CSV table of C-alpha atoms in Angstrom, one decimal:
chain,number,residue,atom,x,y,z
Z,1,MET,CA,-149.2,104.5,78.1
Z,2,GLY,CA,-152.2,105.8,77.7
Z,3,HIS,CA,-153.1,108.7,76.0
Z,4,GLY,CA,-155.8,111.0,76.8
Z,5,PRO,CA,-157.3,114.4,78.4
Z,6,GLY,CA,-155.4,115.4,82.2
Z,7,ALA,CA,-153.8,111.7,81.9
Z,8,GLU,CA,-150.6,112.9,84.0
Z,9,GLY,CA,-150.5,116.4,85.5
Z,10,ALA,CA,-152.0,120.2,84.3
Z,11,CYS,CA,-150.2,123.2,82.4
Z,12,PRO,CA,-148.2,124.9,84.4
Z,13,ALA,CA,-150.2,127.7,86.6
Z,14,GLU,CA,-147.8,130.4,85.0
Z,15,LEU,CA,-149.5,129.4,81.4
Z,16,ASN,CA,-152.2,132.1,81.3
Z,17,LEU,CA,-152.9,131.7,78.1
Z,18,ASP,CA,-155.1,129.2,76.7
Z,19,TRP,CA,-153.2,126.5,76.9
Z,20,ARG,CA,-154.8,122.7,76.6
Z,21,GLU,CA,-153.3,119.9,78.1
Z,22,TYR,CA,-153.4,116.4,76.8
Z,23,ASP,CA,-151.1,113.3,78.1
Z,24,GLY,CA,-148.5,115.0,80.4
Z,25,ASN,CA,-148.0,118.5,77.5
Z,26,CYS,CA,-149.4,121.4,77.2
Z,27,TYR,CA,-150.2,122.7,73.9
Z,28,TRP,CA,-150.8,126.6,72.7
Z,29,PHE,CA,-152.2,127.7,69.2
Z,30,SER,CA,-151.4,131.3,68.0
Z,31,THR,CA,-153.9,133.5,67.6
Z,32,PHE,CA,-151.5,135.4,65.3
Z,33,ARG,CA,-149.1,134.3,62.1
Z,34,THR,CA,-145.2,134.5,61.6
Z,35,SER,CA,-142.2,132.6,60.0
Z,36,TRP,CA,-141.0,129.5,61.3
Z,37,VAL,CA,-138.3,131.1,63.2
Z,38,GLU,CA,-140.5,133.8,64.8
Z,39,ALA,CA,-143.0,131.2,65.9
Z,40,ARG,CA,-140.3,128.9,67.5
Z,41,LYS,CA,-139.0,131.9,69.4
Z,42,ALA,CA,-142.4,133.3,70.2
Z,43,CYS,CA,-142.9,129.7,72.3
Z,44,GLN,CA,-139.5,129.7,73.9
Z,45,THR,CA,-140.2,133.4,74.7
Z,46,GLU,CA,-143.9,132.5,76.0
Z,47,TYR,CA,-142.5,129.9,78.8
Z,48,PRO,CA,-139.3,128.5,80.0
Z,49,GLY,CA,-138.7,125.1,77.9
Z,50,ALA,CA,-141.9,125.7,75.6
Z,51,ASP,CA,-141.0,125.0,71.5
Z,52,LEU,CA,-142.8,124.4,68.4
Z,53,ALA,CA,-144.8,121.1,68.9
Z,54,ALA,CA,-143.4,118.1,68.6
Z,55,ILE,CA,-145.4,115.1,67.4
Z,56,HIS,CA,-145.3,111.9,68.4
Z,57,HIS,CA,-148.0,109.8,67.7
Z,58,LEU,CA,-151.0,110.1,65.9
Z,59,GLU,CA,-153.7,110.8,68.8
Z,60,GLU,CA,-151.0,113.8,69.6
Z,61,ASN,CA,-151.5,115.0,66.3
Z,62,SER,CA,-155.6,114.1,66.2
Z,63,PHE,CA,-155.7,116.2,69.1
Z,64,ILE,CA,-154.1,118.9,67.8
Z,65,SER,CA,-155.1,119.2,64.6
Z,66,GLU,CA,-158.9,118.8,66.3
Z,67,THR,CA,-158.5,121.2,69.1
Z,68,PHE,CA,-157.0,123.6,67.2
Z,69,SER,CA,-158.7,123.4,64.0
Z,70,GLY,CA,-159.1,125.7,61.2
Z,71,LYS,CA,-155.8,127.3,60.5
Z,72,ASP,CA,-152.1,125.6,58.9
Z,73,ALA,CA,-149.4,125.9,61.5
Z,74,TRP,CA,-145.9,125.3,62.3
Z,75,ILE,CA,-144.7,122.6,64.0
Z,76,GLY,CA,-141.0,122.2,64.9
Z,77,LEU,CA,-140.3,119.1,62.1
Z,78,ASN,CA,-137.9,120.8,59.7
Z,79,ASP,CA,-134.8,119.8,57.7
Z,80,ARG,CA,-132.6,123.2,57.8
Z,81,ASP,CA,-129.8,121.6,58.4
Z,82,HIS,CA,-129.7,118.1,56.4
Z,83,GLU,CA,-131.9,118.5,53.4
Z,84,ASP,CA,-134.4,115.4,53.3
Z,85,GLN,CA,-133.5,114.5,56.9
Z,86,PHE,CA,-136.3,115.8,58.8
Z,87,SER,CA,-135.9,116.1,62.6
Z,88,TRP,CA,-137.6,118.0,65.7
Z,89,CYS,CA,-135.9,121.1,66.7
Z,90,ASN,CA,-136.2,120.6,70.1
Z,91,GLY,CA,-134.0,117.3,69.9
Z,92,ASP,CA,-137.2,114.8,70.5
Z,93,PRO,CA,-136.7,111.7,68.0
Z,94,VAL,CA,-138.5,111.6,65.0
Z,95,ASP,CA,-140.7,108.4,65.6
Z,96,PHE,CA,-143.5,109.7,63.7
Z,97,LEU,CA,-144.3,110.7,60.4
Z,98,TYR,CA,-147.6,112.4,59.1
Z,99,TRP,CA,-147.1,113.5,55.8
Z,100,ALA,CA,-149.8,114.2,53.3
Z,101,ARG,CA,-150.0,112.3,50.0
Z,102,GLY,CA,-147.2,113.6,47.7
Z,103,GLN,CA,-145.2,115.8,51.0
Z,104,PRO,CA,-142.6,116.3,51.9
Z,105,ASP,CA,-142.0,117.7,48.1
Z,106,ASP,CA,-139.5,120.4,48.8
Z,107,LEU,CA,-141.1,122.7,46.2
Z,108,TRP,CA,-138.3,125.2,44.5
Z,109,PHE,CA,-135.8,123.6,46.7
Z,110,ASP,CA,-137.3,126.1,49.3
Z,111,GLN,CA,-139.5,123.8,51.8
Z,112,ASP,CA,-138.0,123.2,55.2
Z,113,CYS,CA,-140.4,123.7,57.5
Z,114,ALA,CA,-143.4,121.5,58.5
Z,115,HIS,CA,-147.0,122.0,59.3
Z,116,ILE,CA,-150.2,121.2,60.1
Z,117,ASP,CA,-152.1,121.4,56.9
Z,118,TYR,CA,-155.8,122.0,57.6
Z,119,ASP,CA,-156.6,122.2,53.8
Z,120,SER,CA,-156.6,118.3,54.2
Z,121,SER,CA,-158.7,117.2,57.0
Z,122,THR,CA,-156.7,115.0,58.5
Z,123,GLY,CA,-154.5,117.1,59.7
Z,124,GLN,CA,-151.4,115.9,57.8
Z,125,TRP,CA,-147.9,117.6,57.5
Z,126,ASP,CA,-147.0,119.7,54.4
Z,127,ASP,CA,-143.3,121.2,53.8
Z,128,GLU,CA,-143.0,124.9,52.7
Z,129,ASP,CA,-141.1,128.0,52.6
Z,130,CYS,CA,-140.3,128.4,56.5
Z,131,ASP,CA,-140.3,132.4,55.7
Z,132,ASP,CA,-144.0,132.1,55.0
Z,133,GLU,CA,-146.6,133.4,57.6
Z,134,LYS,CA,-148.5,131.1,59.6
Z,135,HIS,CA,-150.1,130.4,62.9
Z,136,PHE,CA,-148.3,127.7,64.6
Z,137,VAL,CA,-148.3,125.2,68.0
Z,138,CYS,CA,-146.5,125.6,71.2
Z,139,LYS,CA,-146.1,122.8,73.4
Z,140,VAL,CA,-144.4,122.2,77.2
Z,141,ALA,CA,-144.3,119.3,79.7
Z,142,SER,CA,-147.0,119.3,82.2
Z,143,VAL,CA,-147.2,120.0,85.9
Z,144,ALA,CA,-147.7,117.1,88.3
Z,145,ALA,CA,-151.4,118.0,89.6
């Protein structure tokens, strides 16, 4: 399967925000910061089927971190239900992880939500307190072009 812009479709016409298409999915980087739970609600409100981004390969992570660089951003990975068992909030299989060195560390036993860490130039992930306010990345499947 090839990865690349416009590989499989286009963003739904109803998405009037600055969504970007990549490899059969559309992505939106928030213009505001909020908690992980509120970020997820914002994605789901924006478009039916949208959710916090579930990332499945390095190329997808690179697309997100290069396209929306400069700010930490919540993604859908979390261990809110079962400590140390990270899962994607949309139910996708966890087939790719990209933790920064020493992460996840569950600092103060209160870090259950993952974000792309832009302090590292690699776009690797860090766990953080879900109540922290960060930008976030939404994802939804593109439609046939």
